[in-house]
Amino acid sequence: MPERISDAPWLFWLLEGLHRTQTGLLQLLYVLGLVAEVDGQPAWPWAQRMAGENLLLDLGLARQLLWSLVALALAVVLLLLACGWRRGRPWLLLGALAAVLLAPWPAPQLLLAPAMPSSFHRNPLPFSDAAIVQGAGHYQRLCLHCHGAAGNGQGVDAARQPVWPPSFVGPLLWRRADGELLHAVRHGLQDREGRQTMPGFAEQLTLEQSWALLHFLRAQAAGELLRVSGNWGQPVALPDMPLRCHRPDKQQVSDWQGQRLRLASTPHPQDLLPDPRMVTLWLPPPGMAVRAIPEQVDCVVTSGTVAQQALGWVQAGSNETLGNVQLLADKAGWLRARNNRDAGSWSDEDLLCRTTDSKEEEAAAAEDALTRILRRMDAEPLGYVRGGRVHR
Ligand code: HEC
């Protein structure tokens, strides 16, 4: 299954096209005043939506849809031609009809999935250290006793629920669209008979708190996945954090979009070797007073324990402080590699989020491991899918 769709690039465009068509239509209805707002964003008015996730699971179905759309486009072109060319008109009309009739239309029930008013909502908060830490607090207060400290569904009250709470330590949170998770958290979940399986929390959480909680869920799940499997099996971004940099126009991590980033958590920034291939962000240990930005680094992270805790979640599934760790993010901001040996030397095993498992790279032994990691980060961008929509 191409969960990462590098194997079928055309699928990216098909999914993106379907998504844009639907959000564009929703926006148009909203501007025309035909749909209301729910939870701060335009409400999807239908009970169903296109199921991008099914196309992803079934390449054959996706191909059928693609050919049908091509046939439809052809029919439209023939109809337009028929308007202008009287003598050829019967043939053109016949051709258009044939294109529509002969197209391999997929069964509609395979293309549609149940929708809710917030299906197309997007998380309006940046994925930041502050949001993750805020979300962690709400999780511990409201969710932990069912979903468990590690998010694996092993809370103390789990066994007493009508169905067992799912584990987040897997693809679940990445399969769902943001807005559908939001709906579950705010309005709860029901089984087929309409009995409540999870309570809703719209009374206890503001909208903003709910969105922060969703950022936390993914941060924790990514870190826990890394801890138990040794890989970031699902993509996770380097959280946005406030910075103080030599360059005054750079004030947070997101200002560096498009550059490779190295985040170094160490008490000794003077030992870091400058590397022109990436921007170096220094995360000082908790409680250390930083007066000047050291020469060897580009920026200092200024959010202290908040940054420490947020990074603890994404790389260990807990809010423990980091110790000597270096993290690498690619040009799109995804975390790709980690080195937690004190020595600071890199090995191929440190590439923790990869799209292929090819070993052919090892042939190029003349390069050092860090160079190979950087090259693979650039050569294998992540194109992954969330709720049937591709993000990259
Ligand atoms: C009383 C126990 C309980 C509490 C408290 C609870 N959950 Fe759940 N949660 C469940 C159960 C049970 C399910 C599975 C329900 C189902 O599949 O029908 C679930 C499912 C979920 C899902 C999966 C939704 C999906 O689309 O499959 C998410 C996300 C979730 N919970 C988040 C939260 C968050 C966030 C909180 C805290 C605000 C929370 N839960 C609090 C019991 C609980």
Short mmCIF file of C-alpha atoms and ligand atoms in Angstrom, two decimals, residues 138-139 142-147 157-158 161-166 168 172-173 176 180-181 184-185 189-191 197-199 201 205 213-214 217, ligand 1:
data_model
loop_
_atom_site.label_atom_id
_atom_site.label_comp_id
_atom_site.label_asym_id
_atom_site.label_seq_id
_atom_site.Cartn_x
_atom_site.Cartn_y
_atom_site.Cartn_z
CA HIS A 138 -5.18 18.77 28.63
CA TYR A 139 -4.40 15.19 27.72
CA LEU A 142 -8.99 14.57 30.43
CA CYS A 143 -7.80 11.68 28.29
CA LEU A 144 -5.03 9.79 30.05
CA HIS A 145 -7.24 7.61 32.23
CA CYS A 146 -8.72 5.95 29.15
CA HIS A 147 -6.02 6.36 26.48
CA ASP A 157 -10.29 2.92 32.85
CA ALA A 158 -9.78 1.36 29.41
CA GLN A 161 -15.32 1.21 28.23
CA PRO A 162 -17.91 -0.27 25.84
CA VAL A 163 -15.09 -0.68 23.29
CA TRP A 164 -11.39 -0.62 23.99
CA PRO A 165 -9.80 2.81 23.29
CA PRO A 166 -7.56 2.55 20.21
CA PHE A 168 -2.45 6.09 18.80
CA LEU A 172 -4.50 5.92 13.08
CA LEU A 173 -3.96 9.64 13.73
CA ARG A 176 -7.72 10.73 9.86
CA GLU A 180 -12.61 14.49 11.83
CA LEU A 181 -10.34 14.07 14.85
CA ALA A 184 -14.34 13.03 17.81
CA VAL A 185 -12.70 15.01 20.62
CA LEU A 189 -17.97 8.83 19.17
CA GLN A 190 -20.89 6.44 18.75
CA ASP A 191 -21.12 2.86 17.59
CA THR A 197 -18.37 4.85 22.96
CA MET A 198 -16.33 7.94 23.84
CA PRO A 199 -17.63 11.10 25.55
CA PHE A 201 -15.27 17.33 25.47
CA LEU A 205 -12.12 22.42 26.09
CA LEU A 213 -4.53 18.66 21.96
CA LEU A 214 -4.50 17.22 18.43
CA LEU A 217 -1.55 13.52 20.16
C1 HEC B 1 -14.04 7.44 29.03
C2 HEC B 1 -12.93 6.99 28.26
C3 HEC B 1 -12.32 7.95 27.25
C4 HEC B 1 -11.87 9.22 27.48
C5 HEC B 1 -11.88 10.01 28.77
C6 HEC B 1 -11.34 9.70 26.22
N1 HEC B 1 -11.49 8.75 25.25
FE1 HEC B 1 -10.92 8.89 23.31
N2 HEC B 1 -11.72 7.08 22.92
C7 HEC B 1 -12.30 6.26 23.86
C8 HEC B 1 -12.82 5.08 23.17
C9 HEC B 1 -13.54 3.91 23.87
C10 HEC B 1 -12.52 5.25 21.81
C11 HEC B 1 -12.92 4.30 20.68
C12 HEC B 1 -14.34 4.61 20.30
C13 HEC B 1 -14.83 3.99 19.05
O1 HEC B 1 -14.02 3.59 18.21
O2 HEC B 1 -16.06 3.92 18.88
C14 HEC B 1 -11.82 6.50 21.69
C15 HEC B 1 -11.35 7.01 20.48
C16 HEC B 1 -10.59 8.17 20.37
C17 HEC B 1 -10.00 8.65 19.15
C18 HEC B 1 -10.06 7.95 17.80
C19 HEC B 1 -11.08 8.60 16.94
C20 HEC B 1 -11.23 7.93 15.62
O3 HEC B 1 -11.55 8.64 14.68
O4 HEC B 1 -11.06 6.72 15.51
C21 HEC B 1 -9.37 9.81 19.45
C22 HEC B 1 -8.58 10.70 18.51
C23 HEC B 1 -9.57 10.07 20.86
N3 HEC B 1 -10.30 9.05 21.39
C24 HEC B 1 -9.06 11.16 21.52
C25 HEC B 1 -9.36 11.45 22.84
C26 HEC B 1 -8.93 12.65 23.51
C27 HEC B 1 -8.07 13.75 22.88
C28 HEC B 1 -9.41 12.59 24.77
C29 HEC B 1 -9.28 13.64 25.87
C30 HEC B 1 -9.84 14.93 25.56
C31 HEC B 1 -10.14 11.34 24.90
N4 HEC B 1 -10.09 10.68 23.71
C32 HEC B 1 -10.76 10.94 26.04
C33 HEC B 1 -12.40 6.49 25.20
C34 HEC B 1 -12.08 7.66 25.85
#
